[in-house]
Every structure is written in structure tokens, then in C-alpha cells.
Amino acid sequence: MLASLAARAYTTVTSPFKPSPSPAPPPPPLADPASPSPSTRSPPSGTHSAHSLDSPTTDKIAQDASDLTAAVDSRPVSPSPAAASAPAPDAMDLEDDDDEPSTFAAERTRTTRAGRADADAPDTDDPALGPDGKPYLVAGLYWSSALPPRTRDTPSSSSSSSAPTDWRKVTPTRGTALPPPVYHGETLVDDERAFRLPFDILRDCYYAPEAASRAGKGKGRKGRGRGGADEADAATTKREGKGGDKTTAADIAKREMSKKPEPYRHIGKNVYVDRKPDKAELPAICMCTLPARSTDMGCGQGCINRLMQYCCDPKKCPCGPDRCANVPLNKREGVPEGKDGLRVIWTGNRGFGLKTMVDIKEGDFVIEYRGEVISRDESYRRVLTTYKDQGSYYFMDYDGFEVIDAGQRGNSARFINHSCGPNLQVVRWRLATVEEYQMGLFALHDIPAGTELTYDYGWQDFSTLAAPTFAAAPAAAADGTEGGGTIALSTSTAIDPARQRCYCGASACSGFLGGRKRADAKAKKAAAAAAATTTSRGAAKGRASAANKRKRDDDDDDDDEGEGDDVDERPSKRPVFAQARVVLPTSTVLARVQADAAPGAGAGAGGLKRSGSGRKAAREALGKLLR
Ligand SMILES: C[S@@+](CC[C@H](N)C(=O)[O-])C[C@H]1O[C@@H](n2cnc3c(N)ncnc32)[C@H](O)[C@@H]1O
């Protein structure tokens, strides 16, 4: 039975090692990936394969290994005289393996023969069997790395709805037998097949050393970003240390100031790369009235759309296109880009940054973060290809499913660096005519001219981004008042797993990009306690807060290890992705919106209905959550 099962497992696999037709010489010995290495090998037991076959596991590799073991253990005795006179295949394998003790080889041969006694007679019609009736291994443990790349239509193994692929029924495009695991790793990084590793798991192995060596030669973009800055600093120090260099500090400062960022294309609004913007079914029409004075703008602080962070549709707004102040962010007056407004500067260890040359008031809109709206998969692809040698990335989360990439197209907002004590925050606005968003950077407090602008990237575990994080309800404020008003959305910038130092200089700096601040952990605990006592929320909120609590508990477990530290500088257990806090309307605002929206009026942000499907459905979940 084992033999036929093993044979069936390889019926559709083409073999680069097909035994030649009769007379059948003993086949070339094949590497047995399921067997331990010579140094660690222990006498095989016949129970392993039987157990594996009886207890199917979801782990594909383990399944492959057990199938291969089954195939090896169930090889029948060669009936041909030629084969009989030759050493048994297992014995040959073992003798080839340099220092294998001969007694062990004999023991293994005996065990194999014993296992064979239970096996069914070989099915000679089976194409996986050689002409001598023996089943042969056609590939090694990693044979699935030779599978054709997954297409859009191929169900992803990560999708819970799709049935798991039966890898044994898939024909490899190129023959392979046990490619060394290191290459297999590369395959996993480069291609989407059975499963996908987070992009940076093996990035160091394949890309970082290469990039670092090129950076050392001072080519390309390597003069910028983290690595580039450090390299530049180190080079400067060396020259100064030698004493023979006439370079003065002023020269260095001048050179630093004259650094120019790599060119990028400036855009006036987000660009949707692989899809069209989703049309909104109903426009969000506010109930504002035109101010009496013709010089005053309408849709100010009291505008219901503004409160909901919906932009008005200028064409339909009661205040009209010229006097509505709640227009889309790309039409809104922020701080102008350029040397008299928002100026790009070289910061040294943080690469380029953005400085304001004018005073900014608390709450002011400063600039929109613009770029290409791309899928998360496309962002991974870009990290591994287009941006693989870069020290800086320019991603900001869009809606939990897509990201804004300002790497090639964007505006000056792309130069804003992270700070653990920021002066800006990201606020997400929803557009009126299309069901899309715009990310605005608003002043957290008054910012004097000459200050570098920063926001908290809010680094977060990459692995948690599989699901839309806005399913999480806004946590209640630490003081127990309803609705903290902020919701954490996964945002921005993929990070080198080698852990980038944070050079923000803030007193609360976590030390590393992605390091957690002790103060934050305490605030989270307080928020968790407050959330647990809040019973007035709906079921959706309850579920979300339970999910939050689980996450907080996880965090707390981690935190306990470093109790007493001001800063948690331990490397993340998992790769990190950046996240910014996106402010959403508070529940007070929501209550007001609900009260204001006349039944059936269909006007006002609270009366909006959005169609559901895919991405939209998830957004609707957010809508429900906020209702
Ligand atoms: C959106 S870009 C900001 C602009 C970037 N500094 C540049 O030169 O183009 C994000 C990148 O800037 C760098 N960066 C931003 N904030 C930093 C900080 N506080 N410490 C160190 N590097 C930082 C990191 O390399 C990060 O990937």
C-alpha cells in the first residue's frame, strides 16, 4: 500500500532522473531529503512514513518530506538479476556518503527490506515506476520551487477560502532535485508560489550586502538615507582624522547643503496606478449656508462634512465652488512647497528632511502626502526590485489594502522624517465624488519658522497588516471618556530588518525605527482597562476591542520582559512596517452627525451609503464601527 501511495504521489512529475529502459541498471542514487545527514543519521523506523501518511498535515513541506520518506522506505526489491547483483540502492547511497559505518548501512538495508514486506506489489502500469517496477524519487524536498510562477488566477495559499493546492499533481516546469536550501530561500523571496515570506526575511542575505558594498563605493543613491548618511559621516570623520585634508567644517557644511535629492516626478494629486478611482454613490452634501459677508468662506469648523473628515464636492456644496473652504486637500491652501515655504534640507543621519520657512499654527493644514496608490503586493515587488538598493522608502498606508508610494511620484511631503516627538499628524480625509482618500499632514502645535517638520510613522508589526487594521475600534481615552478619536492605521515605509536607528533626537525616542516607547505601552494598558469597562459600545466595537485587547496582552507580555527600562530597544521578533496614527472623527462628532442627518434626506455625511464589495466592504465595516 505504501508503495502505491508513494508512486501515486509522483505520477505527474517529470523526472530528470528517469531510469533508462531495460536492462535496468541500478538507478543513480538520489539524494533523500527526508533522511538525516550522515553526521546525525539514526536508524530509520518504519513507523515514520506510516504515521505521516495516516496523519495528513497542513504543512506542505512536512507532507513532501513524509511522502518522500514513504517513497524511499517502500522501494521494492529489484527483481532483475542485474539489480540483484548490484549493491542495494540504500547501501550504495550510504557508501557514497563517505564515513557511513558499514554496519549502519547493513542495518538500514535490512530495515528497508523489512518495511517492504508490508508493501503492495508494485503497479507496473504506473508511469512513476521504472521499467523494473520500482518507484523512483524524481525530485527532492524542495521540488516545488520548480513550479511555474503563480498567476493572478492561481489561488493564494494564504487565502483561507481556496482549497489547498495538491502539489503532487502539479508538474514542475524545470527539473529539480533538492536545490540547496539557500537558493530555495531566494526562490521564495522572489516568486509568489506556495506561500510568501515577508519581503525582508531573507533580504539581508541577498540584497543588503550587495547594496552595502555598492554604497561603500559611493555610487547611485547610496549617498542618501540611513546608510548613505552614515557612510558620508564616516568618510568625513576619516578625512578630518588624517589631518592631511584641508577640508574645513564650512566646506563640509556647504557640501552637505548642496546635496540634492534624487529626482522624482511632482504630482498634483494621487495617481491610481492599477485601477480607476471608485465612484461614490452619493455625494456628501453638507448643510452649510453661505456666510453673509461675501468675503467670508463657507464650510468652516461647523461644516458637518469637515467634522466627519469628508471633503465637500465643490460643485454640489451649498457654499459653491468658490466659497467652500472644505475642498479636497489638493485644492486646499497649505504651506506652499519651495524655498520660502516648505524647503527640502539635508539632515545628515536622517537623509533629507522638510523644514518650514514660515510659522504654522496648531491645527493648520500643512501639506497632503501624495504619491501613487498601489496594491500592497506591488509595494513588496517594488521593495525587492526598484527600491532594493535604497536606504529610504516612501510608503504610506492608504486604507489597509493599498499604499501610497511617493518613491517615484509625489510631493515634498515625501521628505518628512519620523520623530518620536512629532510636530505633525496624519489625518485621513475622504473625498466626495470618489470613494477614495487623501492624507493630510496637520500641525499638532504651533511650529515656528525654521523648524524641521516630522510626524510619527508609528511603526508596527508587518505581520499584522494582513487584515485591515481599521477593523480596530478607536480606543477609549485613557481618562475613560468615550472615543479616543484616533484609530491606528498601518502606514508608511517598509523597514530594513537590520533595524534602523532612529535619529529623531526626541527625549521620548525609542532608539530604533520600530522600537516601542515605554510610555506608549503604559498608555495602551490604561486604554485597555478603560475599554474593558466600557459597555455602551456596539457588538462590532466589542469584538474589535477584544481583538485589540489580545494584541495589547501580547504586547504586555513582551513589555514585562523589559520592565523598568525607559526604552524598549530589543529588535522586533517580526519584521516591522511603519504605521501612522490617522485621526478619525470622535464619537461626539458622530453623534452629532446622526442627530443632524434628516431621515431619508440622503444629505450630510451621516446619511451616506456606500456600495459594498471587496475593499468597499471593509470600508463599510469601518462605517458600521463608527455608527
Ligand atoms: C519618507 S522617507 C523621509 C525622507 C528621507 N529622509 C530622504 O532622504 O528622502 C523615510 C526614510 O527616511 C529615513 N528616516 C526618517 N526618519 C528617520 C529617523 N528619525 N531616523 C533615521 N532615519 C529616518 C529612513 O531611511 C526612512 O526610510
XYZ file of C-alpha atoms and ligand atoms in Angstrom:
654
model
C 0.000 0.000 0.000
C 2.788 2.385 0.899
C 4.440 1.744 -2.432
C 1.329 2.563 -4.401
C 0.671 5.653 -2.311
C 4.197 6.823 -2.825
C 4.012 6.013 -6.514
C 0.763 7.933 -6.881
C 2.402 10.934 -5.313
C 4.725 11.243 -8.284
C 2.537 10.218 -11.163
C 2.562 13.627 -12.856
C 6.060 14.700 -12.019
C 8.552 14.616 -14.851
C 11.883 13.311 -13.786
C 15.306 14.441 -14.812
C 16.481 11.100 -13.420
C 14.219 8.712 -15.267
C 15.912 5.321 -15.273
C 16.994 4.153 -18.699
C 14.978 1.374 -20.299
C 15.865 -2.262 -19.856
C 18.064 -3.880 -18.992
C 17.630 -1.957 -15.812
C 20.876 -0.988 -14.219
C 20.534 0.234 -10.700
C 19.255 3.812 -10.921
C 21.579 6.620 -9.960
C 21.289 7.127 -6.250
C 19.092 10.055 -5.417
C 19.543 12.362 -2.535
C 16.996 11.522 0.075
C 15.933 14.807 1.592
C 13.923 13.150 4.267
C 16.883 11.187 5.542
C 19.027 12.770 8.166
C 22.518 13.914 7.195
C 25.292 11.362 7.709
C 26.514 13.028 10.856
C 23.107 12.965 12.524
C 21.575 9.950 10.888
C 19.836 7.471 13.134
C 18.441 4.104 12.190
C 15.162 4.739 10.383
C 11.986 3.363 11.778
C 9.301 2.027 9.565
C 6.667 3.887 11.534
C 7.597 7.343 10.317
C 6.151 7.128 6.864
C 3.089 5.230 8.023
C 2.408 7.854 10.631
C 2.863 10.674 8.161
C 0.521 9.109 5.675
C -2.131 8.388 8.249
C -1.978 11.842 9.754
C -2.013 14.346 6.957
C -0.610 17.674 7.961
C -1.308 21.082 6.548
C 2.372 21.788 6.347
C 3.245 21.245 2.709
C 6.930 20.758 3.277
C 6.357 18.288 6.047
C 3.966 16.485 3.718
C 6.518 16.483 0.923
C 9.106 15.146 3.302
C 6.858 12.387 4.567
C 5.856 11.431 1.031
C 9.457 11.230 0.019
C 10.288 9.195 3.074
C 7.432 6.889 2.235
C 8.705 6.528 -1.284
C 12.222 5.735 -0.105
C 11.182 3.309 2.575
C 8.861 1.457 0.258
C 11.264 0.833 -2.607
C 10.722 -2.767 -3.671
C 13.493 -5.255 -4.081
C 14.822 -5.263 -7.596
C 13.552 -8.375 -9.319
C 16.185 -8.162 -12.084
C 19.351 -10.198 -11.773
C 21.437 -7.167 -12.696
C 19.932 -5.184 -9.940
C 20.160 -8.081 -7.555
C 23.878 -8.376 -8.135
C 24.361 -4.676 -7.620
C 24.510 -3.272 -4.129
C 21.121 -2.284 -2.747
C 20.334 1.360 -3.563
C 20.267 2.377 0.051
C 23.557 0.706 0.723
C 25.028 2.486 -2.300
C 23.757 5.786 -1.046
C 25.286 5.175 2.309
C 28.641 4.070 0.922
C 28.756 7.169 -1.215
C 28.207 9.198 1.915
C 31.873 8.962 2.904
C 32.124 7.842 6.554
C 28.910 5.907 6.921
C 29.691 2.891 9.132
C 29.103 -0.261 7.141
C 27.144 -1.857 9.986
C 24.754 1.016 9.870
C 24.395 0.643 6.123
C 23.558 -3.006 6.600
C 21.069 -2.172 9.319
C 19.396 0.382 7.069
C 19.204 -2.079 4.210
C 17.633 -4.667 6.487
C 15.103 -2.165 7.784
C 14.183 -1.156 4.272
C 13.641 -4.746 3.264
C 11.509 -5.303 6.365
C 9.383 -2.272 5.558
C 8.947 -3.572 2.038
C 7.404 -6.752 3.273
C 4.176 -4.847 4.070
C 4.078 -3.047 0.781
C 1.726 -3.852 -2.055
C 3.140 -5.353 -5.182
C 4.432 -2.584 -7.482
C 1.958 -1.362 -10.069
C 3.927 -1.629 -13.297
C 1.359 0.490 -15.238
C 2.131 3.439 -13.094
C 4.219 5.943 -15.100
C 6.152 6.877 -11.985
C 7.527 3.381 -11.755
C 10.606 2.439 -13.678
C 10.593 -0.418 -16.169
C 11.847 -2.589 -13.356
C 8.695 -1.794 -11.413
C 10.468 0.326 -8.837
C 9.210 3.736 -7.832
C 11.924 6.365 -8.099
C 12.213 9.721 -6.480
C 12.002 12.338 -9.149
C 12.831 15.377 -7.117
C 13.830 16.429 -3.665
C 12.239 18.083 -0.747
C 12.315 21.440 -2.486
C 10.926 20.255 -5.786
C 8.018 22.668 -5.586
C 10.480 25.502 -6.126
C 10.477 24.424 -9.765
C 6.783 25.086 -10.112
C 5.639 27.707 -12.556
C 5.113 31.137 -11.005
C 1.709 31.700 -9.552
C -0.581 33.718 -11.777
C -3.315 36.092 -10.720
C -5.829 33.279 -11.182
C -3.893 30.809 -9.088
C -5.432 30.803 -5.665
C -3.085 32.034 -2.996
C -2.324 29.554 -0.286
C -2.817 32.361 2.198
C -6.424 32.682 1.137
C -8.497 30.797 3.614
C -11.345 30.292 1.125
C -9.333 28.467 -1.536
C -8.645 24.762 -1.296
C -5.008 23.927 -0.591
C -3.028 23.095 -3.717
C -2.200 19.458 -4.182
C 1.423 19.995 -5.078
C 1.835 16.401 -6.100
C -0.484 16.980 -9.039
C 1.419 19.991 -10.333
C 4.069 19.483 -12.975
C 7.291 21.408 -12.500
C 8.450 23.447 -15.498
C 12.075 22.633 -14.906
C 13.520 19.535 -13.369
C 14.987 19.810 -9.971
C 16.207 17.639 -7.229
C 16.985 19.257 -3.967
C 18.221 22.680 -4.913
C 20.291 23.869 -1.987
C 18.019 25.438 0.580
C 19.730 28.792 0.209
C 18.590 29.046 -3.396
C 15.227 27.793 -2.409
C 15.085 30.694 0.015
C 15.808 33.072 -2.809
C 13.061 31.490 -4.827
C 10.645 32.051 -2.012
C 11.610 35.673 -1.764
C 11.467 36.308 -5.490
C 8.433 34.354 -6.534
C 4.989 34.010 -5.175
C 4.256 30.336 -5.117
C 3.182 28.073 -2.373
C 3.481 30.830 0.164
C 5.147 34.162 0.515
C 7.643 35.229 3.096
C 7.634 38.795 4.307
C 9.954 40.543 1.907
C 12.668 41.273 4.373
C 13.189 37.861 5.970
C 15.992 36.996 3.554
C 16.635 40.460 2.275
C 19.891 40.732 4.173
C 21.184 37.552 2.564
C 20.552 38.613 -0.974
C 20.314 42.311 -1.224
C 21.675 44.137 1.795
C 25.334 43.001 1.485
C 25.281 43.779 -2.208
C 23.710 47.161 -1.593
C 26.125 47.900 1.243
C 29.163 47.100 -0.872
C 27.913 49.327 -3.641
C 27.119 52.048 -1.109
C 30.730 51.813 0.026
C 31.824 52.710 -3.478
C 29.643 55.816 -3.309
C 27.527 55.008 -6.344
C 23.939 55.854 -7.152
C 21.508 56.769 -4.424
C 23.641 55.479 -1.646
C 24.703 58.919 -0.535
C 21.249 59.399 0.925
C 19.048 57.839 3.521
C 20.311 55.985 6.533
C 23.197 54.036 5.038
C 24.259 56.875 2.825
C 24.263 59.352 5.647
C 26.312 57.117 7.887
C 28.747 56.432 5.090
C 29.086 60.124 4.407
C 29.618 60.893 8.089
C 32.211 58.154 8.432
C 34.084 59.362 5.369
C 34.106 62.902 6.695
C 35.449 61.815 10.062
C 38.211 59.811 8.406
C 39.375 62.694 6.288
C 39.398 65.039 9.230
C 41.180 62.499 11.430
C 44.050 62.132 8.992
C 44.857 65.775 9.354
C 46.254 65.968 5.856
C 42.965 67.110 4.391
C 42.372 70.811 4.052
C 38.586 70.417 4.121
C 37.092 72.814 6.639
C 33.899 72.412 8.593
C 32.402 75.187 6.488
C 33.265 73.251 3.320
C 31.589 70.181 4.704
C 28.513 72.148 5.716
C 28.385 73.736 2.281
C 28.712 70.397 0.576
C 26.008 68.966 2.786
C 23.712 71.857 1.999
C 24.272 71.425 -1.701
C 23.178 67.787 -1.654
C 20.293 67.261 -3.997
C 17.687 64.571 -3.614
C 17.205 62.075 -6.391
C 14.708 63.385 -8.905
C 11.082 62.331 -8.624
C 8.007 63.435 -10.515
C 5.945 66.081 -8.733
C 2.216 65.351 -8.891
C -0.818 67.494 -8.077
C -2.947 64.614 -6.808
C -2.679 60.919 -6.091
C -2.232 58.660 -9.105
C -4.122 55.356 -9.198
C -1.716 53.025 -10.916
C -3.554 49.787 -11.452
C -7.170 50.772 -11.048
C -9.512 53.679 -11.514
C -10.786 55.632 -8.518
C -14.003 54.122 -7.130
C -17.017 56.286 -7.831
C -19.032 57.361 -4.803
C -22.708 56.508 -4.977
C -23.933 59.539 -3.129
C -22.170 62.835 -2.769
C -21.600 64.066 0.743
C -23.614 67.261 0.831
C -23.351 69.379 3.929
C -25.993 71.679 5.345
C -23.893 74.814 5.497
C -25.240 78.155 4.374
C -23.295 80.868 2.661
C -21.843 83.417 5.073
C -23.459 86.834 4.847
C -20.214 88.636 4.118
C -19.166 87.921 0.573
C -15.512 87.791 1.576
C -16.051 85.005 4.116
C -15.650 81.402 3.194
C -18.293 78.785 3.952
C -17.883 75.245 5.315
C -15.739 76.257 8.252
C -15.306 74.457 11.556
C -19.032 73.700 11.883
C -19.392 72.005 8.492
C -20.687 68.518 9.047
C -18.575 67.124 6.249
C -15.478 68.754 7.676
C -16.233 67.311 11.107
C -16.531 63.898 9.524
C -13.340 64.438 7.570
C -15.226 64.305 4.307
C -14.262 66.842 1.689
C -17.198 68.639 0.079
C -17.939 68.256 -3.588
C -17.375 71.894 -4.603
C -19.909 71.587 -7.425
C -22.711 70.424 -5.142
C -21.774 72.220 -1.934
C -24.360 74.822 -0.859
C -21.487 77.280 -0.467
C -20.459 76.867 -4.098
C -17.120 76.102 -5.665
C -15.606 79.494 -4.874
C -16.608 79.809 -1.264
C -16.435 76.299 0.111
C -13.392 76.025 2.356
C -13.785 72.271 2.746
C -12.443 71.388 -0.665
C -10.252 68.351 -1.393
C -6.798 68.594 0.162
C -5.046 69.031 -3.157
C -7.087 72.204 -3.658
C -6.620 73.412 -0.107
C -4.180 76.073 0.812
C -1.436 74.606 2.909
C 2.134 75.798 3.260
C 3.498 76.236 -0.251
C 6.309 73.979 -1.365
C 9.537 75.772 -2.182
C 12.418 77.595 -0.580
C 10.154 80.221 1.057
C 7.628 77.739 2.390
C 8.440 74.050 2.761
C 12.114 73.635 1.998
C 13.929 70.341 1.451
C 17.023 70.178 3.645
C 19.822 67.710 4.244
C 19.681 66.482 7.834
C 22.769 64.265 7.866
C 21.972 60.996 9.551
C 18.299 61.038 8.531
C 18.878 61.862 4.898
C 16.801 64.680 3.521
C 14.067 66.329 5.520
C 11.486 69.084 5.187
C 11.687 72.385 7.030
C 9.051 75.103 7.252
C 10.252 78.609 6.490
C 7.003 80.126 7.785
C 5.224 79.972 11.129
C 2.486 77.359 11.305
C -0.421 77.475 13.748
C -1.730 74.492 15.695
C -4.322 72.580 13.659
C -3.274 74.138 10.344
C -3.263 72.008 7.255
C 0.354 71.865 6.102
C 0.603 69.553 3.089
C -1.003 66.492 1.543
C 1.045 63.288 1.312
C 0.775 62.381 -2.361
C 2.001 59.513 -4.440
C 0.955 56.505 -6.449
C -1.818 54.389 -4.965
C -0.675 50.803 -5.431
C -1.552 47.419 -4.028
C 0.380 46.075 -1.102
C 1.730 43.312 -3.346
C 3.055 45.871 -5.765
C 4.762 47.658 -2.888
C 6.525 44.412 -1.928
C 7.573 43.966 -5.511
C 8.972 47.477 -5.672
C 10.892 46.996 -2.436
C 12.550 43.939 -3.924
C 13.224 45.432 -7.324
C 13.017 49.159 -7.967
C 13.972 50.177 -4.439
C 16.184 47.290 -3.467
C 19.315 49.419 -3.126
C 17.647 52.269 -1.314
C 18.042 53.324 2.264
C 14.759 55.203 2.315
C 11.262 54.145 1.399
C 8.294 56.387 0.801
C 5.246 54.262 1.540
C 2.230 55.374 3.481
C -0.722 53.131 4.114
C -3.821 54.080 2.186
C -6.700 52.022 3.531
C -5.194 48.874 4.935
C -5.204 47.255 1.498
C -3.256 49.652 -0.621
C -0.372 52.005 -0.044
C 0.646 55.398 -1.317
C 4.118 55.216 -2.771
C 5.859 58.552 -3.165
C 9.127 56.951 -4.256
C 8.818 57.931 -7.897
C 5.901 60.343 -7.971
C 4.829 62.539 -5.102
C 5.354 65.917 -3.498
C 7.582 67.431 -0.812
C 5.708 65.551 1.925
C 7.808 62.539 0.950
C 10.793 64.177 2.671
C 9.154 64.460 6.076
C 11.096 62.356 8.538
C 9.882 60.367 11.502
C 10.064 61.675 15.035
C 9.048 60.102 18.319
C 8.066 63.640 19.387
C 6.491 64.929 16.167
C 5.014 68.305 15.286
C 2.596 66.996 12.621
C -0.006 64.282 12.480
C -1.566 62.426 9.567
C -5.287 62.894 9.106
C -7.119 60.875 6.509
C -9.822 62.657 4.523
C -12.447 61.086 2.369
C -13.286 62.569 -0.978
C -16.830 63.400 -2.038
C -17.174 62.325 -5.636
C -14.968 59.290 -5.493
C -14.732 56.772 -2.725
C -11.088 57.476 -2.121
C -8.894 59.126 0.479
C -6.351 61.872 0.829
C -3.770 62.018 3.596
C -3.249 65.401 5.143
C -0.458 66.483 7.474
C -1.735 68.890 10.130
C 0.170 70.793 12.815
C -0.054 69.274 16.280
C 1.002 72.579 17.823
C 2.402 75.946 16.783
C 5.540 75.446 14.731
C 7.955 78.360 14.346
C 9.633 79.093 11.012
C 12.930 77.273 10.584
C 11.711 74.047 12.265
C 12.038 70.657 10.638
C 8.647 69.013 10.156
C 8.131 65.484 11.425
C 5.356 63.030 12.124
C 5.280 59.750 13.995
C 5.494 56.963 11.449
C 4.027 54.742 14.161
C 5.998 51.634 13.206
C 4.073 48.449 13.524
C 4.398 44.743 13.092
C 4.338 43.967 9.423
C 2.612 40.681 10.034
C -0.474 42.324 11.496
C -1.163 44.066 8.232
C -2.730 41.023 6.639
C -6.131 42.229 7.754
C -7.354 45.787 7.510
C -6.286 47.312 10.754
C -9.105 49.780 10.750
C -11.287 46.957 11.982
C -9.907 48.020 15.328
C -12.216 50.330 17.181
C -10.911 53.642 18.401
C -9.793 53.038 21.933
C -11.483 54.960 24.681
C -9.371 57.753 26.042
C -7.182 56.925 28.986
C -9.343 59.050 31.268
C -12.332 56.863 30.468
C -14.140 59.348 28.253
C -15.839 57.888 25.269
C -13.945 57.628 21.988
C -10.284 58.403 21.975
C -10.826 59.756 18.490
C -7.795 58.172 16.960
C -7.505 54.920 15.191
C -4.253 53.310 14.268
C -3.920 52.548 10.609
C -0.993 50.729 9.210
C 1.009 53.277 7.347
C 4.180 54.118 5.589
C 7.568 52.814 4.880
C 8.928 49.326 4.826
C 11.936 48.967 7.061
C 15.207 47.179 6.777
C 15.019 44.220 9.150
C 18.514 45.050 10.310
C 16.861 47.729 12.453
C 17.413 51.300 11.570
C 18.500 53.620 14.313
C 16.132 56.481 14.956
C 17.955 59.793 14.939
C 14.957 61.983 15.734
C 16.594 63.255 18.905
C 13.305 63.430 20.835
C 13.532 62.815 24.572
C 10.980 60.013 24.213
C 12.880 58.452 21.310
C 12.539 54.688 21.169
C 16.080 54.387 19.790
C 15.147 52.416 16.709
C 12.675 52.891 13.969
C 10.032 50.493 15.166
C 11.196 50.403 18.790
C 8.328 50.721 21.194
C 8.188 53.540 23.633
C 7.652 52.562 27.216
C 5.289 55.492 27.702
C 3.135 54.232 24.844
C 2.922 50.761 26.340
C 1.681 52.227 29.621
C -0.883 54.381 27.863
C -2.069 51.311 25.965
C -2.541 49.426 29.217
C -4.591 52.266 30.651
C -6.668 52.443 27.472
C -7.214 48.686 27.610
C -8.504 48.908 31.165
C -10.823 51.763 30.230
C -12.042 49.960 27.121
C -12.811 46.828 29.118
C -15.198 48.758 31.357
C -16.981 50.489 28.522
C -20.185 48.631 27.829
C -22.051 51.146 25.777
C -20.411 50.229 22.523
C -21.953 48.036 19.890
C -21.092 44.427 19.221
C -18.707 45.305 16.426
C -16.786 47.588 18.709
C -16.782 44.945 21.390
C -15.284 42.411 19.037
C -12.723 44.857 17.824
C -11.759 45.867 21.302
C -11.383 42.202 22.242
C -9.027 41.869 19.305
C -7.224 44.966 20.493
C -7.005 43.576 23.967
C -5.495 40.344 22.696
C -2.901 42.379 20.865
C -2.274 44.503 23.927
C -1.909 41.400 26.039
C 0.686 40.168 23.586
C 2.432 43.488 23.801
C 2.219 43.432 27.562
C 3.784 40.008 27.694
C 6.670 41.407 25.741
C 6.811 44.514 27.834
C 7.108 42.615 31.065
C 10.422 41.248 29.939
C 11.940 44.695 29.886
C 10.111 46.118 32.917
C 11.890 49.094 34.304
C 13.517 50.201 31.068
C 12.657 53.596 29.759
C 13.077 52.455 26.229
C 12.484 49.115 24.585
C 15.370 48.696 22.211
C 15.092 44.996 21.614
C 14.814 44.038 17.995
C 11.322 43.133 16.857
C 10.522 39.474 16.757
C 8.858 40.044 13.437
C 9.595 42.393 10.595
C 8.209 45.834 11.061
C 6.277 48.049 8.753
C 5.559 51.609 9.526
C 2.246 52.884 10.727
C 0.969 56.353 11.291
C -1.860 57.363 13.517
C -4.752 58.549 11.489
C -7.268 60.700 13.243
C -10.884 59.809 12.688
C -13.930 61.658 13.949
C -14.682 61.324 17.631
C -17.894 59.715 18.772
C -19.157 63.131 19.842
C -18.941 64.212 16.230
C -20.587 61.018 15.100
C -23.479 61.516 17.499
C -23.948 64.998 16.162
C -23.893 63.792 12.600
C -26.529 61.184 13.346
C -28.744 63.735 15.019
C -28.336 66.206 12.196
C -28.961 63.845 9.340
C -32.653 64.129 8.483
C -34.209 60.697 7.885
C -34.260 59.912 4.196
C -32.577 63.158 3.270
C -29.529 61.375 1.945
C -27.648 64.524 2.633
C -24.862 65.065 5.081
C -22.045 62.700 5.707
C -24.083 60.635 8.180
C -26.654 59.815 5.522
C -24.164 58.332 3.123
C -24.452 54.792 1.914
C -21.602 53.135 0.152
C -21.760 50.097 -2.043
C -20.074 47.003 -0.661
C -17.682 44.549 -2.280
C -14.066 43.751 -1.593
C -12.259 46.835 -0.495
C -15.513 48.699 -0.101
C -16.955 46.041 2.159
C -14.084 46.535 4.532
C -14.652 50.249 4.474
C -18.273 49.648 5.270
C -17.153 47.706 8.288
C -15.456 50.872 9.379
C -18.649 52.811 8.747
C -20.610 50.390 10.919
C -18.000 50.615 13.564
C -18.369 54.330 13.709
C -22.146 54.347 13.647
C 9.686 59.036 3.850
S 11.425 58.969 3.860
C 11.876 60.526 4.551
C 12.853 61.263 3.674
C 14.220 60.647 3.643
N 14.963 61.028 4.835
C 15.002 61.023 2.393
O 16.199 61.270 2.479
O 14.435 61.053 1.335
C 11.644 57.807 5.163
C 13.098 57.403 5.353
O 13.850 58.442 5.982
C 14.726 57.917 6.962
N 14.292 58.390 8.275
C 13.155 59.051 8.534
N 13.088 59.370 9.828
C 14.202 58.911 10.403
C 14.689 58.946 11.731
N 14.039 59.508 12.726
N 15.890 58.364 11.976
C 16.584 57.769 10.973
N 16.169 57.712 9.707
C 14.985 58.287 9.412
C 14.602 56.418 6.858
O 15.610 55.987 5.985
C 13.250 56.208 6.229
O 13.161 55.028 5.477
